[in-house]
Amino acid sequence: MGEELRLLLSPERIAERVKELGREISQLYRGRPLVLLGILKGAFVFLADLMRAIDLPEVQVDFIRLKSYGFSDTSAGEVQITKDVELPLRGKDVLVVEDIVDTGYTLAFLREHLRTHEPASVRFCCFIDKAERRKVPLELDFVGFKIPRGFLVGYGLDYAERYRHLPGVYEVLLQK
Ligand code: 5GP
Ligand code: MG
């Protein structure tokens, strides 16, 4: 069984939007230090581009790795931390950088977990928002693109660990 890929976001379109997000983020945090917290693995490509579009005096980067249980392509509400934050977040402005928000379970879990680190603020920036599939209420502060459906790969996103390296975003079309 193979898959066919259909291009949804070209590298040029992504680059343009990431620059805009960088400007919006720089405006909101103007003059203040910021901690970018990327969620592994999916968000690392987006984070790498986004951080270079941010113009602030001090930007720190850290990663957390979360594992969702249940189906392989959707989370079932149970989330486990397999690598925690390493930088001290106490009193810091934290911007969580995520690849896709689908049901919202992952970020809702992370929001609660981050409270224990006592940051000054926590906001969310996601590359793709599948808002129509949300199961828990969640406010996203920065959204790259809204794509209602489909299983997406490329630009850090995988299908069974493949396709992360593609510079654009594609929808996977399964063939029987
Ligand atoms: P949720 O918001 O449902 O807790 O989970 C979001 C996570 O599910 C994302 O971080 C991502 O890892 C995964 N996910 C959701 N939709 C897709 C998709 O279309 N493609 C890929 N590769 N991962 C997805
Ligand atoms: Mg993820």
JSON list of C-alpha atoms and ligand atoms in Angstrom, two decimals:
[
{"chain": "A", "resi": 1, "resn": "MET", "atom": "CA", "xyz": [0.00, 0.00, 0.00]},
{"chain": "A", "resi": 2, "resn": "GLY", "atom": "CA", "xyz": [1.48, 3.35, -1.01]},
{"chain": "A", "resi": 3, "resn": "GLU", "atom": "CA", "xyz": [0.54, 6.97, -0.53]},
{"chain": "A", "resi": 4, "resn": "GLU", "atom": "CA", "xyz": [0.13, 9.85, -2.85]},
{"chain": "A", "resi": 5, "resn": "LEU", "atom": "CA", "xyz": [0.97, 13.37, -1.66]},
{"chain": "A", "resi": 6, "resn": "ARG", "atom": "CA", "xyz": [-0.92, 16.51, -2.63]},
{"chain": "A", "resi": 7, "resn": "LEU", "atom": "CA", "xyz": [0.80, 19.86, -2.13]},
{"chain": "A", "resi": 8, "resn": "LEU", "atom": "CA", "xyz": [-1.12, 22.23, 0.17]},
{"chain": "A", "resi": 9, "resn": "LEU", "atom": "CA", "xyz": [1.51, 24.80, 1.22]},
{"chain": "A", "resi": 10, "resn": "SER", "atom": "CA", "xyz": [4.51, 25.66, -0.92]},
{"chain": "A", "resi": 11, "resn": "PRO", "atom": "CA", "xyz": [7.85, 26.51, 0.74]},
{"chain": "A", "resi": 12, "resn": "GLU", "atom": "CA", "xyz": [7.44, 30.12, -0.52]},
{"chain": "A", "resi": 13, "resn": "ARG", "atom": "CA", "xyz": [4.00, 30.50, 1.04]},
{"chain": "A", "resi": 14, "resn": "ILE", "atom": "CA", "xyz": [5.26, 29.05, 4.33]},
{"chain": "A", "resi": 15, "resn": "ALA", "atom": "CA", "xyz": [8.29, 31.37, 4.38]},
{"chain": "A", "resi": 16, "resn": "GLU", "atom": "CA", "xyz": [6.09, 34.43, 3.84]},
{"chain": "A", "resi": 17, "resn": "ARG", "atom": "CA", "xyz": [3.68, 33.48, 6.64]},
{"chain": "A", "resi": 18, "resn": "VAL", "atom": "CA", "xyz": [6.50, 32.61, 9.06]},
{"chain": "A", "resi": 19, "resn": "LYS", "atom": "CA", "xyz": [8.00, 36.08, 8.51]},
{"chain": "A", "resi": 20, "resn": "GLU", "atom": "CA", "xyz": [4.62, 37.67, 9.33]},
{"chain": "A", "resi": 21, "resn": "LEU", "atom": "CA", "xyz": [4.31, 35.56, 12.49]},
{"chain": "A", "resi": 22, "resn": "GLY", "atom": "CA", "xyz": [7.81, 36.63, 13.50]},
{"chain": "A", "resi": 23, "resn": "ARG", "atom": "CA", "xyz": [6.80, 40.28, 13.16]},
{"chain": "A", "resi": 24, "resn": "GLU", "atom": "CA", "xyz": [3.58, 39.77, 15.17]},
{"chain": "A", "resi": 25, "resn": "ILE", "atom": "CA", "xyz": [5.49, 37.98, 17.94]},
{"chain": "A", "resi": 26, "resn": "SER", "atom": "CA", "xyz": [8.22, 40.64, 18.02]},
{"chain": "A", "resi": 27, "resn": "GLN", "atom": "CA", "xyz": [5.55, 43.31, 18.38]},
{"chain": "A", "resi": 28, "resn": "LEU", "atom": "CA", "xyz": [3.70, 41.58, 21.20]},
{"chain": "A", "resi": 29, "resn": "TYR", "atom": "CA", "xyz": [6.84, 40.93, 23.28]},
{"chain": "A", "resi": 30, "resn": "ARG", "atom": "CA", "xyz": [8.59, 44.13, 22.20]},
{"chain": "A", "resi": 31, "resn": "GLY", "atom": "CA", "xyz": [11.80, 44.67, 24.16]},
{"chain": "A", "resi": 32, "resn": "ARG", "atom": "CA", "xyz": [11.20, 41.73, 26.49]},
{"chain": "A", "resi": 33, "resn": "PRO", "atom": "CA", "xyz": [13.16, 38.48, 26.69]},
{"chain": "A", "resi": 34, "resn": "LEU", "atom": "CA", "xyz": [11.33, 35.44, 25.39]},
{"chain": "A", "resi": 35, "resn": "VAL", "atom": "CA", "xyz": [11.61, 31.67, 25.79]},
{"chain": "A", "resi": 36, "resn": "LEU", "atom": "CA", "xyz": [10.52, 29.63, 22.78]},
{"chain": "A", "resi": 37, "resn": "LEU", "atom": "CA", "xyz": [9.44, 26.15, 23.83]},
{"chain": "A", "resi": 38, "resn": "GLY", "atom": "CA", "xyz": [9.23, 23.74, 20.91]},
{"chain": "A", "resi": 39, "resn": "ILE", "atom": "CA", "xyz": [7.35, 20.47, 21.07]},
{"chain": "A", "resi": 40, "resn": "LEU", "atom": "CA", "xyz": [9.38, 17.59, 19.65]},
{"chain": "A", "resi": 41, "resn": "LYS", "atom": "CA", "xyz": [9.61, 16.29, 17.17]},
{"chain": "A", "resi": 42, "resn": "GLY", "atom": "CA", "xyz": [7.14, 17.87, 14.78]},
{"chain": "A", "resi": 43, "resn": "ALA", "atom": "CA", "xyz": [7.74, 21.54, 15.61]},
{"chain": "A", "resi": 44, "resn": "PHE", "atom": "CA", "xyz": [11.51, 21.68, 15.14]},
{"chain": "A", "resi": 45, "resn": "VAL", "atom": "CA", "xyz": [11.49, 22.86, 11.52]},
{"chain": "A", "resi": 46, "resn": "PHE", "atom": "CA", "xyz": [8.87, 25.54, 12.18]},
{"chain": "A", "resi": 47, "resn": "LEU", "atom": "CA", "xyz": [10.73, 26.67, 15.30]},
{"chain": "A", "resi": 48, "resn": "ALA", "atom": "CA", "xyz": [14.02, 26.90, 13.42]},
{"chain": "A", "resi": 49, "resn": "ASP", "atom": "CA", "xyz": [12.50, 29.23, 10.83]},
{"chain": "A", "resi": 50, "resn": "LEU", "atom": "CA", "xyz": [10.34, 31.18, 13.28]},
{"chain": "A", "resi": 51, "resn": "MET", "atom": "CA", "xyz": [13.15, 32.02, 15.70]},
{"chain": "A", "resi": 52, "resn": "ARG", "atom": "CA", "xyz": [15.11, 33.64, 12.88]},
{"chain": "A", "resi": 53, "resn": "ALA", "atom": "CA", "xyz": [12.09, 35.82, 12.02]},
{"chain": "A", "resi": 54, "resn": "ILE", "atom": "CA", "xyz": [11.85, 37.13, 15.59]},
{"chain": "A", "resi": 55, "resn": "ASP", "atom": "CA", "xyz": [13.50, 40.44, 16.42]},
{"chain": "A", "resi": 56, "resn": "LEU", "atom": "CA", "xyz": [13.86, 40.63, 20.20]},
{"chain": "A", "resi": 57, "resn": "PRO", "atom": "CA", "xyz": [16.87, 41.42, 22.37]},
{"chain": "A", "resi": 58, "resn": "GLU", "atom": "CA", "xyz": [16.98, 38.00, 24.03]},
{"chain": "A", "resi": 59, "resn": "VAL", "atom": "CA", "xyz": [15.50, 34.77, 22.76]},
{"chain": "A", "resi": 60, "resn": "GLN", "atom": "CA", "xyz": [16.11, 31.43, 24.46]},
{"chain": "A", "resi": 61, "resn": "VAL", "atom": "CA", "xyz": [15.08, 28.08, 23.02]},
{"chain": "A", "resi": 62, "resn": "ASP", "atom": "CA", "xyz": [14.14, 24.86, 24.74]},
{"chain": "A", "resi": 63, "resn": "PHE", "atom": "CA", "xyz": [12.26, 21.70, 23.84]},
{"chain": "A", "resi": 64, "resn": "ILE", "atom": "CA", "xyz": [9.81, 19.34, 25.47]},
{"chain": "A", "resi": 65, "resn": "ARG", "atom": "CA", "xyz": [8.83, 15.98, 24.10]},
{"chain": "A", "resi": 66, "resn": "LEU", "atom": "CA", "xyz": [5.32, 14.72, 24.54]},
{"chain": "A", "resi": 67, "resn": "LYS", "atom": "CA", "xyz": [3.85, 11.39, 23.65]},
{"chain": "A", "resi": 68, "resn": "SER", "atom": "CA", "xyz": [0.15, 10.90, 23.05]},
{"chain": "A", "resi": 69, "resn": "TYR", "atom": "CA", "xyz": [-1.48, 7.56, 23.63]},
{"chain": "A", "resi": 70, "resn": "GLY", "atom": "CA", "xyz": [-4.16, 5.93, 21.57]},
{"chain": "A", "resi": 71, "resn": "PHE", "atom": "CA", "xyz": [-4.33, 6.09, 17.81]},
{"chain": "A", "resi": 72, "resn": "SER", "atom": "CA", "xyz": [-1.16, 6.83, 15.93]},
{"chain": "A", "resi": 73, "resn": "ASP", "atom": "CA", "xyz": [-2.41, 9.91, 14.10]},
{"chain": "A", "resi": 74, "resn": "THR", "atom": "CA", "xyz": [-4.73, 11.45, 16.68]},
{"chain": "A", "resi": 75, "resn": "SER", "atom": "CA", "xyz": [-4.26, 11.85, 20.40]},
{"chain": "A", "resi": 76, "resn": "ALA", "atom": "CA", "xyz": [-6.71, 10.16, 22.70]},
{"chain": "A", "resi": 77, "resn": "GLY", "atom": "CA", "xyz": [-6.47, 12.55, 25.61]},
{"chain": "A", "resi": 78, "resn": "GLU", "atom": "CA", "xyz": [-3.61, 10.86, 27.44]},
{"chain": "A", "resi": 79, "resn": "VAL", "atom": "CA", "xyz": [-0.30, 12.63, 27.19]},
{"chain": "A", "resi": 80, "resn": "GLN", "atom": "CA", "xyz": [3.04, 11.69, 28.71]},
{"chain": "A", "resi": 81, "resn": "ILE", "atom": "CA", "xyz": [6.22, 13.77, 28.98]},
{"chain": "A", "resi": 82, "resn": "THR", "atom": "CA", "xyz": [9.22, 11.85, 27.64]},
{"chain": "A", "resi": 83, "resn": "LYS", "atom": "CA", "xyz": [11.62, 14.82, 27.84]},
{"chain": "A", "resi": 84, "resn": "ASP", "atom": "CA", "xyz": [10.90, 17.74, 30.11]},
{"chain": "A", "resi": 85, "resn": "VAL", "atom": "CA", "xyz": [11.91, 21.39, 29.87]},
{"chain": "A", "resi": 86, "resn": "GLU", "atom": "CA", "xyz": [15.51, 22.08, 30.92]},
{"chain": "A", "resi": 87, "resn": "LEU", "atom": "CA", "xyz": [15.70, 25.89, 31.08]},
{"chain": "A", "resi": 88, "resn": "PRO", "atom": "CA", "xyz": [14.34, 27.56, 34.20]},
{"chain": "A", "resi": 89, "resn": "LEU", "atom": "CA", "xyz": [10.96, 29.08, 33.22]},
{"chain": "A", "resi": 90, "resn": "ARG", "atom": "CA", "xyz": [10.12, 30.79, 36.48]},
{"chain": "A", "resi": 91, "resn": "GLY", "atom": "CA", "xyz": [9.11, 34.40, 35.83]},
{"chain": "A", "resi": 92, "resn": "LYS", "atom": "CA", "xyz": [9.74, 34.03, 32.07]},
{"chain": "A", "resi": 93, "resn": "ASP", "atom": "CA", "xyz": [7.49, 34.79, 29.11]},
{"chain": "A", "resi": 94, "resn": "VAL", "atom": "CA", "xyz": [7.08, 31.45, 27.36]},
{"chain": "A", "resi": 95, "resn": "LEU", "atom": "CA", "xyz": [5.84, 30.96, 23.82]},
{"chain": "A", "resi": 96, "resn": "VAL", "atom": "CA", "xyz": [4.99, 27.32, 23.09]},
{"chain": "A", "resi": 97, "resn": "VAL", "atom": "CA", "xyz": [5.67, 26.42, 19.47]},
{"chain": "A", "resi": 98, "resn": "GLU", "atom": "CA", "xyz": [3.64, 23.50, 18.12]},
{"chain": "A", "resi": 99, "resn": "ASP", "atom": "CA", "xyz": [3.25, 21.95, 14.68]},
{"chain": "A", "resi": 100, "resn": "ILE", "atom": "CA", "xyz": [-0.47, 21.10, 14.57]},
{"chain": "A", "resi": 101, "resn": "VAL", "atom": "CA", "xyz": [-3.27, 21.59, 17.04]},
{"chain": "A", "resi": 102, "resn": "ASP", "atom": "CA", "xyz": [-6.00, 19.06, 16.44]},
{"chain": "A", "resi": 103, "resn": "THR", "atom": "CA", "xyz": [-8.14, 17.93, 19.40]},
{"chain": "A", "resi": 104, "resn": "GLY", "atom": "CA", "xyz": [-6.23, 20.30, 21.68]},
{"chain": "A", "resi": 105, "resn": "TYR", "atom": "CA", "xyz": [-5.48, 17.59, 24.26]},
{"chain": "A", "resi": 106, "resn": "THR", "atom": "CA", "xyz": [-1.72, 17.96, 23.90]},
{"chain": "A", "resi": 107, "resn": "LEU", "atom": "CA", "xyz": [-1.62, 21.72, 24.51]},
{"chain": "A", "resi": 108, "resn": "ALA", "atom": "CA", "xyz": [-4.28, 21.59, 27.23]},
{"chain": "A", "resi": 109, "resn": "PHE", "atom": "CA", "xyz": [-2.08, 19.07, 29.05]},
{"chain": "A", "resi": 110, "resn": "LEU", "atom": "CA", "xyz": [1.04, 21.17, 28.50]},
{"chain": "A", "resi": 111, "resn": "ARG", "atom": "CA", "xyz": [-0.71, 24.33, 29.73]},
{"chain": "A", "resi": 112, "resn": "GLU", "atom": "CA", "xyz": [-1.39, 22.59, 33.07]},
{"chain": "A", "resi": 113, "resn": "HIS", "atom": "CA", "xyz": [2.10, 21.10, 33.24]},
{"chain": "A", "resi": 114, "resn": "LEU", "atom": "CA", "xyz": [3.77, 24.47, 32.66]},
{"chain": "A", "resi": 115, "resn": "ARG", "atom": "CA", "xyz": [1.95, 25.99, 35.63]},
{"chain": "A", "resi": 116, "resn": "THR", "atom": "CA", "xyz": [4.26, 23.96, 37.88]},
{"chain": "A", "resi": 117, "resn": "HIS", "atom": "CA", "xyz": [7.22, 25.88, 36.37]},
{"chain": "A", "resi": 118, "resn": "GLU", "atom": "CA", "xyz": [5.65, 29.24, 37.38]},
{"chain": "A", "resi": 119, "resn": "PRO", "atom": "CA", "xyz": [6.34, 31.23, 34.19]},
{"chain": "A", "resi": 120, "resn": "ALA", "atom": "CA", "xyz": [5.22, 34.88, 33.97]},
{"chain": "A", "resi": 121, "resn": "SER", "atom": "CA", "xyz": [3.10, 34.07, 30.91]},
{"chain": "A", "resi": 122, "resn": "VAL", "atom": "CA", "xyz": [2.39, 31.21, 28.53]},
{"chain": "A", "resi": 123, "resn": "ARG", "atom": "CA", "xyz": [1.16, 31.72, 24.98]},
{"chain": "A", "resi": 124, "resn": "PHE", "atom": "CA", "xyz": [0.72, 29.33, 22.06]},
{"chain": "A", "resi": 125, "resn": "CYS", "atom": "CA", "xyz": [1.95, 29.59, 18.50]},
{"chain": "A", "resi": 126, "resn": "CYS", "atom": "CA", "xyz": [0.97, 26.79, 16.15]},
{"chain": "A", "resi": 127, "resn": "PHE", "atom": "CA", "xyz": [1.91, 26.27, 12.55]},
{"chain": "A", "resi": 128, "resn": "ILE", "atom": "CA", "xyz": [-1.39, 24.62, 11.55]},
{"chain": "A", "resi": 129, "resn": "ASP", "atom": "CA", "xyz": [-4.72, 24.83, 13.33]},
{"chain": "A", "resi": 130, "resn": "LYS", "atom": "CA", "xyz": [-7.34, 22.16, 12.71]},
{"chain": "A", "resi": 131, "resn": "ALA", "atom": "CA", "xyz": [-9.84, 24.22, 14.70]},
{"chain": "A", "resi": 132, "resn": "GLU", "atom": "CA", "xyz": [-12.92, 22.29, 13.60]},
{"chain": "A", "resi": 133, "resn": "ARG", "atom": "CA", "xyz": [-11.63, 19.15, 15.27]},
{"chain": "A", "resi": 134, "resn": "ARG", "atom": "CA", "xyz": [-11.10, 20.69, 18.71]},
{"chain": "A", "resi": 135, "resn": "LYS", "atom": "CA", "xyz": [-12.32, 18.65, 21.70]},
{"chain": "A", "resi": 136, "resn": "VAL", "atom": "CA", "xyz": [-11.15, 20.94, 24.50]},
{"chain": "A", "resi": 137, "resn": "PRO", "atom": "CA", "xyz": [-11.29, 24.74, 24.61]},
{"chain": "A", "resi": 138, "resn": "LEU", "atom": "CA", "xyz": [-7.95, 26.32, 23.83]},
{"chain": "A", "resi": 139, "resn": "GLU", "atom": "CA", "xyz": [-6.94, 29.82, 22.87]},
{"chain": "A", "resi": 140, "resn": "LEU", "atom": "CA", "xyz": [-4.16, 30.02, 20.31]},
{"chain": "A", "resi": 141, "resn": "ASP", "atom": "CA", "xyz": [-2.29, 33.33, 20.20]},
{"chain": "A", "resi": 142, "resn": "PHE", "atom": "CA", "xyz": [-0.57, 32.85, 16.84]},
{"chain": "A", "resi": 143, "resn": "VAL", "atom": "CA", "xyz": [-1.68, 30.57, 14.02]},
{"chain": "A", "resi": 144, "resn": "GLY", "atom": "CA", "xyz": [0.20, 30.02, 10.77]},
{"chain": "A", "resi": 145, "resn": "PHE", "atom": "CA", "xyz": [-2.50, 28.36, 8.68]},
{"chain": "A", "resi": 146, "resn": "LYS", "atom": "CA", "xyz": [-5.97, 26.95, 9.26]},
{"chain": "A", "resi": 147, "resn": "ILE", "atom": "CA", "xyz": [-6.48, 23.63, 7.51]},
{"chain": "A", "resi": 148, "resn": "PRO", "atom": "CA", "xyz": [-9.70, 21.91, 8.55]},
{"chain": "A", "resi": 149, "resn": "ARG", "atom": "CA", "xyz": [-9.04, 18.31, 7.55]},
{"chain": "A", "resi": 150, "resn": "GLY", "atom": "CA", "xyz": [-6.68, 15.78, 6.09]},
{"chain": "A", "resi": 151, "resn": "PHE", "atom": "CA", "xyz": [-3.51, 14.13, 7.35]},
{"chain": "A", "resi": 152, "resn": "LEU", "atom": "CA", "xyz": [-0.59, 16.43, 6.70]},
{"chain": "A", "resi": 153, "resn": "VAL", "atom": "CA", "xyz": [3.12, 15.79, 6.25]},
{"chain": "A", "resi": 154, "resn": "GLY", "atom": "CA", "xyz": [6.27, 17.74, 5.48]},
{"chain": "A", "resi": 155, "resn": "TYR", "atom": "CA", "xyz": [7.94, 20.77, 7.11]},
{"chain": "A", "resi": 156, "resn": "GLY", "atom": "CA", "xyz": [8.64, 18.65, 10.21]},
{"chain": "A", "resi": 157, "resn": "LEU", "atom": "CA", "xyz": [5.41, 16.63, 10.11]},
{"chain": "A", "resi": 158, "resn": "ASP", "atom": "CA", "xyz": [5.68, 12.89, 9.63]},
{"chain": "A", "resi": 159, "resn": "TYR", "atom": "CA", "xyz": [3.72, 9.87, 8.58]},
{"chain": "A", "resi": 160, "resn": "ALA", "atom": "CA", "xyz": [5.32, 6.93, 10.42]},
{"chain": "A", "resi": 161, "resn": "GLU", "atom": "CA", "xyz": [8.55, 8.99, 10.65]},
{"chain": "A", "resi": 162, "resn": "ARG", "atom": "CA", "xyz": [8.68, 9.69, 6.93]},
{"chain": "A", "resi": 163, "resn": "TYR", "atom": "CA", "xyz": [8.36, 12.98, 5.03]},
{"chain": "A", "resi": 164, "resn": "ARG", "atom": "CA", "xyz": [9.58, 15.33, 7.81]},
{"chain": "A", "resi": 165, "resn": "HIS", "atom": "CA", "xyz": [12.29, 16.62, 5.49]},
{"chain": "A", "resi": 166, "resn": "LEU", "atom": "CA", "xyz": [9.97, 17.88, 2.75]},
{"chain": "A", "resi": 167, "resn": "PRO", "atom": "CA", "xyz": [10.11, 21.70, 2.51]},
{"chain": "A", "resi": 168, "resn": "GLY", "atom": "CA", "xyz": [6.37, 22.05, 1.73]},
{"chain": "A", "resi": 169, "resn": "VAL", "atom": "CA", "xyz": [3.23, 20.72, 3.43]},
{"chain": "A", "resi": 170, "resn": "TYR", "atom": "CA", "xyz": [1.31, 17.91, 1.76]},
{"chain": "A", "resi": 171, "resn": "GLU", "atom": "CA", "xyz": [-1.88, 16.02, 2.38]},
{"chain": "A", "resi": 172, "resn": "VAL", "atom": "CA", "xyz": [-1.45, 12.25, 2.42]},
{"chain": "A", "resi": 173, "resn": "LEU", "atom": "CA", "xyz": [-3.88, 10.50, 0.11]},
{"chain": "A", "resi": 174, "resn": "LEU", "atom": "CA", "xyz": [-4.09, 6.82, 1.01]},
{"chain": "A", "resi": 175, "resn": "GLN", "atom": "CA", "xyz": [-4.42, 4.35, -1.83]},
{"chain": "A", "resi": 176, "resn": "LYS", "atom": "CA", "xyz": [-5.93, 0.92, -1.31]},
{"chain": "B", "resi": 1, "resn": "5GP", "atom": "P1", "xyz": [-3.93, 17.06, 19.63]},
{"chain": "B", "resi": 1, "resn": "5GP", "atom": "O1", "xyz": [-4.15, 18.53, 19.41]},
{"chain": "B", "resi": 1, "resn": "5GP", "atom": "O2", "xyz": [-5.04, 16.23, 19.05]},
{"chain": "B", "resi": 1, "resn": "5GP", "atom": "O3", "xyz": [-3.61, 16.70, 21.03]},
{"chain": "B", "resi": 1, "resn": "5GP", "atom": "O4", "xyz": [-2.66, 16.53, 18.89]},
{"chain": "B", "resi": 1, "resn": "5GP", "atom": "C1", "xyz": [-1.95, 17.24, 18.02]},
{"chain": "B", "resi": 1, "resn": "5GP", "atom": "C2", "xyz": [-0.79, 16.36, 17.62]},
{"chain": "B", "resi": 1, "resn": "5GP", "atom": "O5", "xyz": [-1.22, 15.31, 16.76]},
{"chain": "B", "resi": 1, "resn": "5GP", "atom": "C3", "xyz": [0.18, 17.20, 16.82]},
{"chain": "B", "resi": 1, "resn": "5GP", "atom": "O6", "xyz": [1.20, 17.67, 17.65]},
{"chain": "B", "resi": 1, "resn": "5GP", "atom": "C4", "xyz": [0.68, 16.22, 15.81]},
{"chain": "B", "resi": 1, "resn": "5GP", "atom": "O7", "xyz": [1.81, 15.56, 16.33]},
{"chain": "B", "resi": 1, "resn": "5GP", "atom": "C5", "xyz": [-0.40, 15.19, 15.65]},
{"chain": "B", "resi": 1, "resn": "5GP", "atom": "N1", "xyz": [-1.18, 15.48, 14.43]},
{"chain": "B", "resi": 1, "resn": "5GP", "atom": "C6", "xyz": [-2.44, 15.96, 14.35]},
{"chain": "B", "resi": 1, "resn": "5GP", "atom": "N2", "xyz": [-2.81, 16.09, 13.07]},
{"chain": "B", "resi": 1, "resn": "5GP", "atom": "C7", "xyz": [-1.75, 15.71, 12.32]},
{"chain": "B", "resi": 1, "resn": "5GP", "atom": "C8", "xyz": [-1.50, 15.65, 10.90]},
{"chain": "B", "resi": 1, "resn": "5GP", "atom": "O8", "xyz": [-2.33, 15.98, 10.05]},
{"chain": "B", "resi": 1, "resn": "5GP", "atom": "N3", "xyz": [-0.26, 15.23, 10.52]},
{"chain": "B", "resi": 1, "resn": "5GP", "atom": "C9", "xyz": [0.71, 14.86, 11.41]},
{"chain": "B", "resi": 1, "resn": "5GP", "atom": "N4", "xyz": [1.87, 14.47, 10.93]},
{"chain": "B", "resi": 1, "resn": "5GP", "atom": "N5", "xyz": [0.51, 14.91, 12.76]},
{"chain": "B", "resi": 1, "resn": "5GP", "atom": "C10", "xyz": [-0.71, 15.33, 13.20]},
{"chain": "B", "resi": 2, "resn": "MG", "atom": "MG", "xyz": [3.17, 17.01, 17.84]}
]
